[in-house]
GROMACS .gro file of N, CA and C in nm:
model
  411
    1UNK      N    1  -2.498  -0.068   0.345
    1UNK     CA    2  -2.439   0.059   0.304
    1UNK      C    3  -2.351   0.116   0.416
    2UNK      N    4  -2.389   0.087   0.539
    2UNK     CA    5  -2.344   0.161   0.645
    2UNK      C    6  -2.189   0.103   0.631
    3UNK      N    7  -2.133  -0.031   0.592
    3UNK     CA    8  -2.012  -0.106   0.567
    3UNK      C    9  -1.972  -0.035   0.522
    4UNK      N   10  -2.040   0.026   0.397
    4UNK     CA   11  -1.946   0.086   0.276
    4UNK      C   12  -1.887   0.205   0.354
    5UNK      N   13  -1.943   0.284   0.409
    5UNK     CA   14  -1.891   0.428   0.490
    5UNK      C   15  -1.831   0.360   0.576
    6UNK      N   16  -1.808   0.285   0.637
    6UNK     CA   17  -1.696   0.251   0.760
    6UNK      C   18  -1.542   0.214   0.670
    7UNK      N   19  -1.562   0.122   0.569
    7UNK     CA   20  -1.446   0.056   0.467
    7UNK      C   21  -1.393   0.231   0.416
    8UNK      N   22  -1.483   0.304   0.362
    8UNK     CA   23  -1.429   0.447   0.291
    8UNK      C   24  -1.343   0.493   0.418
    9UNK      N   25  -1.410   0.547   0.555
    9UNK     CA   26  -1.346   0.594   0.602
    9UNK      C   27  -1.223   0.561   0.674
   10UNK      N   28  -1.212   0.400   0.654
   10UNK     CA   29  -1.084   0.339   0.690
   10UNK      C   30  -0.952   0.321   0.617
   11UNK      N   31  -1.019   0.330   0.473
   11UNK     CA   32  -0.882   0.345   0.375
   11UNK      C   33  -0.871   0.476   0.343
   12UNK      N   34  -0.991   0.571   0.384
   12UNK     CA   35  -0.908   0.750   0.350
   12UNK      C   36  -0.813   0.791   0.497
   13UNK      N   37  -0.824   0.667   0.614
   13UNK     CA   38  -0.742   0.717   0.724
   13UNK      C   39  -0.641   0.651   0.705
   14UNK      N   40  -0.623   0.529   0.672
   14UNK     CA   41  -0.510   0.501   0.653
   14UNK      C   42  -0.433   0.556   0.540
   15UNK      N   43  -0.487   0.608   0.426
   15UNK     CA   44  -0.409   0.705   0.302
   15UNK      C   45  -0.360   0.782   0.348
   16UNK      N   46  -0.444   0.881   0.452
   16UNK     CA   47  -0.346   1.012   0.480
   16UNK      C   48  -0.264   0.915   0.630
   17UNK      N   49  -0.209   0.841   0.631
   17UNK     CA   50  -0.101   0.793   0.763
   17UNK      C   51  -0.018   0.688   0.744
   18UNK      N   52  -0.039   0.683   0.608
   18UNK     CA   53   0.079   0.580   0.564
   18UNK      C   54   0.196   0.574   0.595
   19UNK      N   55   0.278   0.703   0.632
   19UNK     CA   56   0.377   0.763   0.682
   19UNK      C   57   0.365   0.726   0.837
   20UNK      N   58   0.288   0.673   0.905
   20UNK     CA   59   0.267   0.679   1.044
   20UNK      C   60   0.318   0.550   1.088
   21UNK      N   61   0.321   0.521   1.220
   21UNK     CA   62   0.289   0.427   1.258
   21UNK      C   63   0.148   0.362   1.292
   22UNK      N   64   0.141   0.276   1.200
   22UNK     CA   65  -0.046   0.233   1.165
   22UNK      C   66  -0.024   0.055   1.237
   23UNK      N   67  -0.118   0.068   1.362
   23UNK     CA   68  -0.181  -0.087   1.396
   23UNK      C   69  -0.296  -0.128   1.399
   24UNK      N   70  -0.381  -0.222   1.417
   24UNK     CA   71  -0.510  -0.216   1.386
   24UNK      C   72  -0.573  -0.186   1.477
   25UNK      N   73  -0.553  -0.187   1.588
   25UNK     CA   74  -0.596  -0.097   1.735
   25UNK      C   75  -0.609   0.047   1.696
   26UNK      N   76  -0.512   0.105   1.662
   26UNK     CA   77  -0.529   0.269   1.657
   26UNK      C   78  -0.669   0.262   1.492
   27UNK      N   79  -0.644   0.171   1.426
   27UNK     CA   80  -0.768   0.215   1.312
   27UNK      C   81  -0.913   0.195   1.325
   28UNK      N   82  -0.877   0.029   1.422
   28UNK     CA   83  -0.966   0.012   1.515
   28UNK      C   84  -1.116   0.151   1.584
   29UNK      N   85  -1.011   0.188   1.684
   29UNK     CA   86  -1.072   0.250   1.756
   29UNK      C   87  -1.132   0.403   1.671
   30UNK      N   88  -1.068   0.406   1.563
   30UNK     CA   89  -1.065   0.531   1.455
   30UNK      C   90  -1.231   0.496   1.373
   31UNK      N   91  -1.226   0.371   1.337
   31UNK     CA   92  -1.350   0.354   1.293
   31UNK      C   93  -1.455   0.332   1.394
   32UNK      N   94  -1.459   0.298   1.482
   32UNK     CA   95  -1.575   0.295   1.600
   32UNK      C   96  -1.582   0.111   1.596
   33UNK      N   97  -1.488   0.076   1.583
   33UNK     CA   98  -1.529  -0.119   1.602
   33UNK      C   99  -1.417  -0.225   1.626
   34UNK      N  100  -1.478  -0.324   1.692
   34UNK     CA  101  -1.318  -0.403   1.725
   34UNK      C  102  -1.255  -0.436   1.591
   35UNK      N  103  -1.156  -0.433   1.668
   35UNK     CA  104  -1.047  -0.507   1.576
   35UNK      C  105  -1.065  -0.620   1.465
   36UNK      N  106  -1.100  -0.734   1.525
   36UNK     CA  107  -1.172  -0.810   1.502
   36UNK      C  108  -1.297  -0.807   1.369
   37UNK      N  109  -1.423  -0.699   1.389
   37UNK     CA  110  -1.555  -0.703   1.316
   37UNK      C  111  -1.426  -0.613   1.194
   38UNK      N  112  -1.393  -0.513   1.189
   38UNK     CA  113  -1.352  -0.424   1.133
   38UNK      C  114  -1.249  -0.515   1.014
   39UNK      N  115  -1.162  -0.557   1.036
   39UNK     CA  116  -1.071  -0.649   0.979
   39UNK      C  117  -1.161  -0.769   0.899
   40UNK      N  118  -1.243  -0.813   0.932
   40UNK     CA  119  -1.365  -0.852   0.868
   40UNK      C  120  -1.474  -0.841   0.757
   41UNK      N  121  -1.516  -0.686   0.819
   41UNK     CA  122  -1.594  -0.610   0.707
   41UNK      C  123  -1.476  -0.591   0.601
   42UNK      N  124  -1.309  -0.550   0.609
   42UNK     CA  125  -1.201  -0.527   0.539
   42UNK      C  126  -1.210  -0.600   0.453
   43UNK      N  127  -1.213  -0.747   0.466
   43UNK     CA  128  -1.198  -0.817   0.411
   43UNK      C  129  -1.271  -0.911   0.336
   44UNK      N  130  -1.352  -0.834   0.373
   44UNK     CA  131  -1.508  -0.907   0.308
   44UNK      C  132  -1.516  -0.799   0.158
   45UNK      N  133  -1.526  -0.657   0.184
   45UNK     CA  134  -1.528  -0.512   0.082
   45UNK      C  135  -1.389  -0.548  -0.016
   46UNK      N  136  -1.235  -0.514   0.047
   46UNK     CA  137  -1.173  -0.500  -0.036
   46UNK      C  138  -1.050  -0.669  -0.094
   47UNK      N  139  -1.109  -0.730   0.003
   47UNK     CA  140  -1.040  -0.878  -0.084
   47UNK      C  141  -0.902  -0.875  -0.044
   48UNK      N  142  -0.835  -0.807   0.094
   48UNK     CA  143  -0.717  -0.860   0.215
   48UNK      C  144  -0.731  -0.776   0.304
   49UNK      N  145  -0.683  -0.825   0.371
   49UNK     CA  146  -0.652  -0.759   0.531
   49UNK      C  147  -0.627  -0.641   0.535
   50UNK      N  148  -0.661  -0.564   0.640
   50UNK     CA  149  -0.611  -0.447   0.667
   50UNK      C  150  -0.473  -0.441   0.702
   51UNK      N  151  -0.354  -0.530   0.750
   51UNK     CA  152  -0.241  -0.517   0.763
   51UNK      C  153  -0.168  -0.527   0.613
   52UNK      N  154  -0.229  -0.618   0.490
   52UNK     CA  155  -0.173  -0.611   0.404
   52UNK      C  156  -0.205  -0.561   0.323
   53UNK      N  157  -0.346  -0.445   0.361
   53UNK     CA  158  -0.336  -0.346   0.268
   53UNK      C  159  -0.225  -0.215   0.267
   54UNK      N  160  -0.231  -0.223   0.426
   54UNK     CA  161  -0.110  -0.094   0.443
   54UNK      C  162   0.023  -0.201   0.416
   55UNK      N  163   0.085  -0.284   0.414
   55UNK     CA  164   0.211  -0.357   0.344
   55UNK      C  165   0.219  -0.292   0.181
   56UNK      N  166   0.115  -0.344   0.117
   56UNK     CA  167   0.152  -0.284  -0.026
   56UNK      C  168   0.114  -0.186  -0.080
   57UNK      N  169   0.044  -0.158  -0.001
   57UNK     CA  170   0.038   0.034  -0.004
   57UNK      C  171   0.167   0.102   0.006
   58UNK      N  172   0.224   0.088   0.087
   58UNK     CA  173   0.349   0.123   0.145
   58UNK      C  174   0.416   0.083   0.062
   59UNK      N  175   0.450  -0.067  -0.003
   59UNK     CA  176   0.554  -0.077  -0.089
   59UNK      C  177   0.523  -0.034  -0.232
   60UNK      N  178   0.389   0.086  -0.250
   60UNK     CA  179   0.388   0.105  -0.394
   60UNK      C  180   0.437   0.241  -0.406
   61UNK      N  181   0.425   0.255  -0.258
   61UNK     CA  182   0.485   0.411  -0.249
   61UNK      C  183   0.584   0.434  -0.280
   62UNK      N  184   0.695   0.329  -0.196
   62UNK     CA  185   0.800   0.313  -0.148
   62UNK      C  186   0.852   0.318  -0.344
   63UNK      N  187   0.812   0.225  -0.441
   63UNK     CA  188   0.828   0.232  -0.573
   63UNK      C  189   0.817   0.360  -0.642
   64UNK      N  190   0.769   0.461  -0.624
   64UNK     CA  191   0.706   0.582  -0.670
   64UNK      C  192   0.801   0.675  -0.646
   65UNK      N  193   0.871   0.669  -0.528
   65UNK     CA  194   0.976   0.716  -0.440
   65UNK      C  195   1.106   0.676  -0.485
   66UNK      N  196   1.106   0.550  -0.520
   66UNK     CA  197   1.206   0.529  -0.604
   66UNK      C  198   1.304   0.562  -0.723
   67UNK      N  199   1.162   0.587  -0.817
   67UNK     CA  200   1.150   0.656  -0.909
   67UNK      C  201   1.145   0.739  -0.937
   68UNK      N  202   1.075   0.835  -0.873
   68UNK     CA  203   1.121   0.964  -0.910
   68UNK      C  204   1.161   1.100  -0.784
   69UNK      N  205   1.222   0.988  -0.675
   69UNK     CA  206   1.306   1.048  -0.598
   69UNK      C  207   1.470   1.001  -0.589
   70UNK      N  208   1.591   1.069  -0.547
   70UNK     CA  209   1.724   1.047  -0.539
   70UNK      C  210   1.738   1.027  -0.372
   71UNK      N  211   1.565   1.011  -0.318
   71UNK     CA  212   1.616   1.006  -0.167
   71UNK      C  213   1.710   0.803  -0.155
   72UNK      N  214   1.775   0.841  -0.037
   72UNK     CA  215   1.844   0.708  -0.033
   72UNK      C  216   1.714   0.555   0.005
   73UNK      N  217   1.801   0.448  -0.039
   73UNK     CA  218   1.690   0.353  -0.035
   73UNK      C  219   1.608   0.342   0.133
   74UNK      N  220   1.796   0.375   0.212
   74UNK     CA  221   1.720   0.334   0.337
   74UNK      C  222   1.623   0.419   0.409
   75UNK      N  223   1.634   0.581   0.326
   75UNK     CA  224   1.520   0.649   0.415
   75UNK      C  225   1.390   0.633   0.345
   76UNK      N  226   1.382   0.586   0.209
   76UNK     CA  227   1.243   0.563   0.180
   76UNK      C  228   1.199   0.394   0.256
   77UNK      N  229   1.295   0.344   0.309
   77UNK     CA  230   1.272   0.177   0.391
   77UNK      C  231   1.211   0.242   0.507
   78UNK      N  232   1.235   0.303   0.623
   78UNK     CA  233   1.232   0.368   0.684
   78UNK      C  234   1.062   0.452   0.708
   79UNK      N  235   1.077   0.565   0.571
   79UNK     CA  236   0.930   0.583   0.594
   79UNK      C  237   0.847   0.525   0.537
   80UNK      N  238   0.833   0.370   0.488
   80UNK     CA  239   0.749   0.289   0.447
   80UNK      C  240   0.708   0.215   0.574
   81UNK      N  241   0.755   0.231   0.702
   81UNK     CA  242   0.764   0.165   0.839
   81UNK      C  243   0.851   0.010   0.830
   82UNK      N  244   0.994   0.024   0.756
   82UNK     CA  245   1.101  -0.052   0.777
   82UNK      C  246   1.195  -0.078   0.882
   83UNK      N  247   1.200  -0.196   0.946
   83UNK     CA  248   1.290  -0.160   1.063
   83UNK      C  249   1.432  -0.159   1.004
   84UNK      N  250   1.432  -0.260   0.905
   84UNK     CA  251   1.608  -0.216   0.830
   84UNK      C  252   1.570  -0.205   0.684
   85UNK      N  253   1.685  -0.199   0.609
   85UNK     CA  254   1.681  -0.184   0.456
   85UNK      C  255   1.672  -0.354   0.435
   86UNK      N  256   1.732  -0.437   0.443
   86UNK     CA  257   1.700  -0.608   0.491
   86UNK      C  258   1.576  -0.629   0.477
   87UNK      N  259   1.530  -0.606   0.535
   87UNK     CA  260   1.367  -0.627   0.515
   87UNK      C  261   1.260  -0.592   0.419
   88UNK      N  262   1.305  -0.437   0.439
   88UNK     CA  263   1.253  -0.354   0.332
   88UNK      C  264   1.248  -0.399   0.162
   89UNK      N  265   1.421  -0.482   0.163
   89UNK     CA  266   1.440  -0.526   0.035
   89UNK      C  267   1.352  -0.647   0.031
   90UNK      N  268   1.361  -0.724   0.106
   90UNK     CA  269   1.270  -0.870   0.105
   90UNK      C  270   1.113  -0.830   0.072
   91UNK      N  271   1.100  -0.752   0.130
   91UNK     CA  272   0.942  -0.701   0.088
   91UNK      C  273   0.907  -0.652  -0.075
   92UNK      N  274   1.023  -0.581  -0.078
   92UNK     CA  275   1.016  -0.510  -0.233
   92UNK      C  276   1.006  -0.648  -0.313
   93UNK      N  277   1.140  -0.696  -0.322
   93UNK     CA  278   1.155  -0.793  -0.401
   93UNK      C  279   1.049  -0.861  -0.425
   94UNK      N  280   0.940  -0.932  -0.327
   94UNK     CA  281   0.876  -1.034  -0.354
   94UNK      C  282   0.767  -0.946  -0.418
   95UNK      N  283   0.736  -0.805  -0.402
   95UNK     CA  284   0.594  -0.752  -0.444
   95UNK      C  285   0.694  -0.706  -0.619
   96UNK      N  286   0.808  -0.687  -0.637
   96UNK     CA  287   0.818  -0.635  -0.801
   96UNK      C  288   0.923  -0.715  -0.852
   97UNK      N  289   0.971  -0.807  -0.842
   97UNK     CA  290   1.040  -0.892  -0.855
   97UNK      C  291   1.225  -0.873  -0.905
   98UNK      N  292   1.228  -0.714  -0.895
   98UNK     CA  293   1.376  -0.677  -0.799
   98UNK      C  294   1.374  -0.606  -0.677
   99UNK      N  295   1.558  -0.625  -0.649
   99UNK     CA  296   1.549  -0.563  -0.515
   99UNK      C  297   1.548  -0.370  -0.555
  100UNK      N  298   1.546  -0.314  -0.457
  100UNK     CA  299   1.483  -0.193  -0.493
  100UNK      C  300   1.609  -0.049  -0.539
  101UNK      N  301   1.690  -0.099  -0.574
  101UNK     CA  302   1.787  -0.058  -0.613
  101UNK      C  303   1.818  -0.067  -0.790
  102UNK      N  304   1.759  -0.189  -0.821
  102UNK     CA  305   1.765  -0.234  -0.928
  102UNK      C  306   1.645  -0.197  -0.996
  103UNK      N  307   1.536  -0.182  -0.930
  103UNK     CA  308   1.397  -0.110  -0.978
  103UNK      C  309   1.449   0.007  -0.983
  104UNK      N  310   1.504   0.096  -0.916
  104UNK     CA  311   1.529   0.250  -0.949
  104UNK      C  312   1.651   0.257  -1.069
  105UNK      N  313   1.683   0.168  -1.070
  105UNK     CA  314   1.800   0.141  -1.246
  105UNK      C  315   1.705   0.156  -1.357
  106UNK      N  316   1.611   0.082  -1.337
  106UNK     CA  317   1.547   0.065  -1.457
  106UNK      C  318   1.409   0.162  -1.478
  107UNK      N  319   1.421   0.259  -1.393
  107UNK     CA  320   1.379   0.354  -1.424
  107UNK      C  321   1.194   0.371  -1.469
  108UNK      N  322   1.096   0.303  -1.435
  108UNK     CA  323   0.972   0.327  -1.478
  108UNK      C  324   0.897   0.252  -1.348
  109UNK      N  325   0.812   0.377  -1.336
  109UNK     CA  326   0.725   0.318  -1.193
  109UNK      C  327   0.589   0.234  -1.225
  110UNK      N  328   0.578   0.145  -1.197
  110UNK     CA  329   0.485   0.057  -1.198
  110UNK      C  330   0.411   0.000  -1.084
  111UNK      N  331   0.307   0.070  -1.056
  111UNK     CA  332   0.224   0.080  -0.941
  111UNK      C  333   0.185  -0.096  -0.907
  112UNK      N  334   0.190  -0.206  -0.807
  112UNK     CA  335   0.130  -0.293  -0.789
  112UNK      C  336   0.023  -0.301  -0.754
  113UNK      N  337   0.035  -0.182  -0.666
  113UNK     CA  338  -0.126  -0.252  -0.532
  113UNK      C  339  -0.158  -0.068  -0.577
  114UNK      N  340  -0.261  -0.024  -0.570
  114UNK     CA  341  -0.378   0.110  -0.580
  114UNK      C  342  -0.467   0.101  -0.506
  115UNK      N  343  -0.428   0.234  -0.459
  115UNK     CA  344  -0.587   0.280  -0.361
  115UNK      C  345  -0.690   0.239  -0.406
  116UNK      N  346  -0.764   0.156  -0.290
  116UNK     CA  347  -0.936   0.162  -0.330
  116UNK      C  348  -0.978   0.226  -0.328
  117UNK      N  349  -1.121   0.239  -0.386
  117UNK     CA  350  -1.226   0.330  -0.374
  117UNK      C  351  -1.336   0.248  -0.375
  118UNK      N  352  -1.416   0.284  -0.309
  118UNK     CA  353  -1.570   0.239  -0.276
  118UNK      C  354  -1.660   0.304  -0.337
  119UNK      N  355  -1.724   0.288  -0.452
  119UNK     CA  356  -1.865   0.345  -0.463
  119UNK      C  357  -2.007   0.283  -0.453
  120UNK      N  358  -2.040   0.371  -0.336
  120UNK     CA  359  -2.176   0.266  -0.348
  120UNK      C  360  -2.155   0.124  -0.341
  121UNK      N  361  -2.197   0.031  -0.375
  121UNK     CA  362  -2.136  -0.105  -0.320
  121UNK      C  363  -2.036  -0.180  -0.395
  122UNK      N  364  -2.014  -0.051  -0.468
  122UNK     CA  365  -1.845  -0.146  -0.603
  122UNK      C  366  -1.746  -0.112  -0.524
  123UNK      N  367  -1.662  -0.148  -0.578
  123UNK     CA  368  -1.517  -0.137  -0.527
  123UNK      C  369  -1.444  -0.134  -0.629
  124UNK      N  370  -1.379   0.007  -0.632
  124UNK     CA  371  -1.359   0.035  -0.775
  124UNK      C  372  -1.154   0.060  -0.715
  125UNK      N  373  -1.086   0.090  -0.822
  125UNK     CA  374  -0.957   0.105  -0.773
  125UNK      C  375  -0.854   0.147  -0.912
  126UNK      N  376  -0.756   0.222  -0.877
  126UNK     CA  377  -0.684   0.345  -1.002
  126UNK      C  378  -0.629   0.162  -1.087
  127UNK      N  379  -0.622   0.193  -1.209
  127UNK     CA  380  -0.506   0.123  -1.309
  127UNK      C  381  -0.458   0.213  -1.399
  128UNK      N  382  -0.340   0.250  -1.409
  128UNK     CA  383  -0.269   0.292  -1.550
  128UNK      C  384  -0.350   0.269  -1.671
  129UNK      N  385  -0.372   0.354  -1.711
  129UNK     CA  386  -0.457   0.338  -1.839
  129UNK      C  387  -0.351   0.274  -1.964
  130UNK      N  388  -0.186   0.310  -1.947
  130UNK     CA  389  -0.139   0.238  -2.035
  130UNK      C  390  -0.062   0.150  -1.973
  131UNK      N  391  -0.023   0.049  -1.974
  131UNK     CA  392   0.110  -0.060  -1.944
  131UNK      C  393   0.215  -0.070  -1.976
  132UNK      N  394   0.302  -0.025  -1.876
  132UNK     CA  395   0.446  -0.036  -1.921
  132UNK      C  396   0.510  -0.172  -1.925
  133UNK      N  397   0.656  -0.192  -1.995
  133UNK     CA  398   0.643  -0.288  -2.021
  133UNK      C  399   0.852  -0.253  -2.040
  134UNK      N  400   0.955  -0.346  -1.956
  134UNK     CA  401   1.017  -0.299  -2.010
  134UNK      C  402   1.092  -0.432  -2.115
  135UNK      N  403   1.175  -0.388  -2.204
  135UNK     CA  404   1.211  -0.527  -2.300
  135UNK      C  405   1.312  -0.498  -2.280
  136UNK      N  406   1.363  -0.615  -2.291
  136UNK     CA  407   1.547  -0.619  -2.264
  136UNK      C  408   1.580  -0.638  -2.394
  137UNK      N  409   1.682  -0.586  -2.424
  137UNK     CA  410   1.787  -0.578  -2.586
  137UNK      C  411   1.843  -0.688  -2.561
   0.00000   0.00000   0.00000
């Protein structure tokens, strides 16, 4: 059980700092354990890494932002922790299968990756209750 409260309090710190600059040292030391055990228990509870949970965390945001913001691509690249829009796009692309310009054309946000949640020893996590779906004419 004691896992389960270390995993909670590692993905409610990384939720509120997504915006940050997040390494596993600073979450590390945030949860009270190396790098190492911590990234471990991560991955044992939620089924990837702690670096690639904040990757598609970030890029579901970064989608959300897309959608129903007019901010430019490169400042939502930027506060997803992008060093260019280049990258940023390579990332998008491979997690929604356009580049992120072409996702904000088509207009409907479609979450990939969702916050976990831990209860008790499940691991529970948000889905759209309906599925979008778009069809081409």
């Amino acid at each position: 059980m004691e896992h389960t409260n270390i995993i909670k309090k590692t993905i409610d710190y990384i939720e509120n700092n997504l915006d940050s600059q997040l390494n596993l040292d600073t979450i590390a030391k945030e949860a009270g354990y190396s790098k190492f055990h911590l990234n471990r228990m991560f991955l044992e509870c939620v089924g990837c890494t702690i670096y690639k949970y904040i990757q598609m965390r970030r890029l579901t945001v970064a989608a959300e932002k897309l959608v129903y913001t007019k901010k430019p691509v490169i400042d939502i690249a930027y506060e997803a922790n992008y060093s260019s829009q280049e990258s940023f796009t390579f990332a998008f692309r491979r997690l929604y299968g356009h580049p992120p310009q072409e996702y904000r054309a088509i207009n409907v946000y479609t979450p990939k990756f969702h916050k976990f949640e831990l209860k008790g020893n499940l691991i529970m996590f948000y889905k759209p209750a309906v599925k979008c779906e778009v069809i081409a004419a």
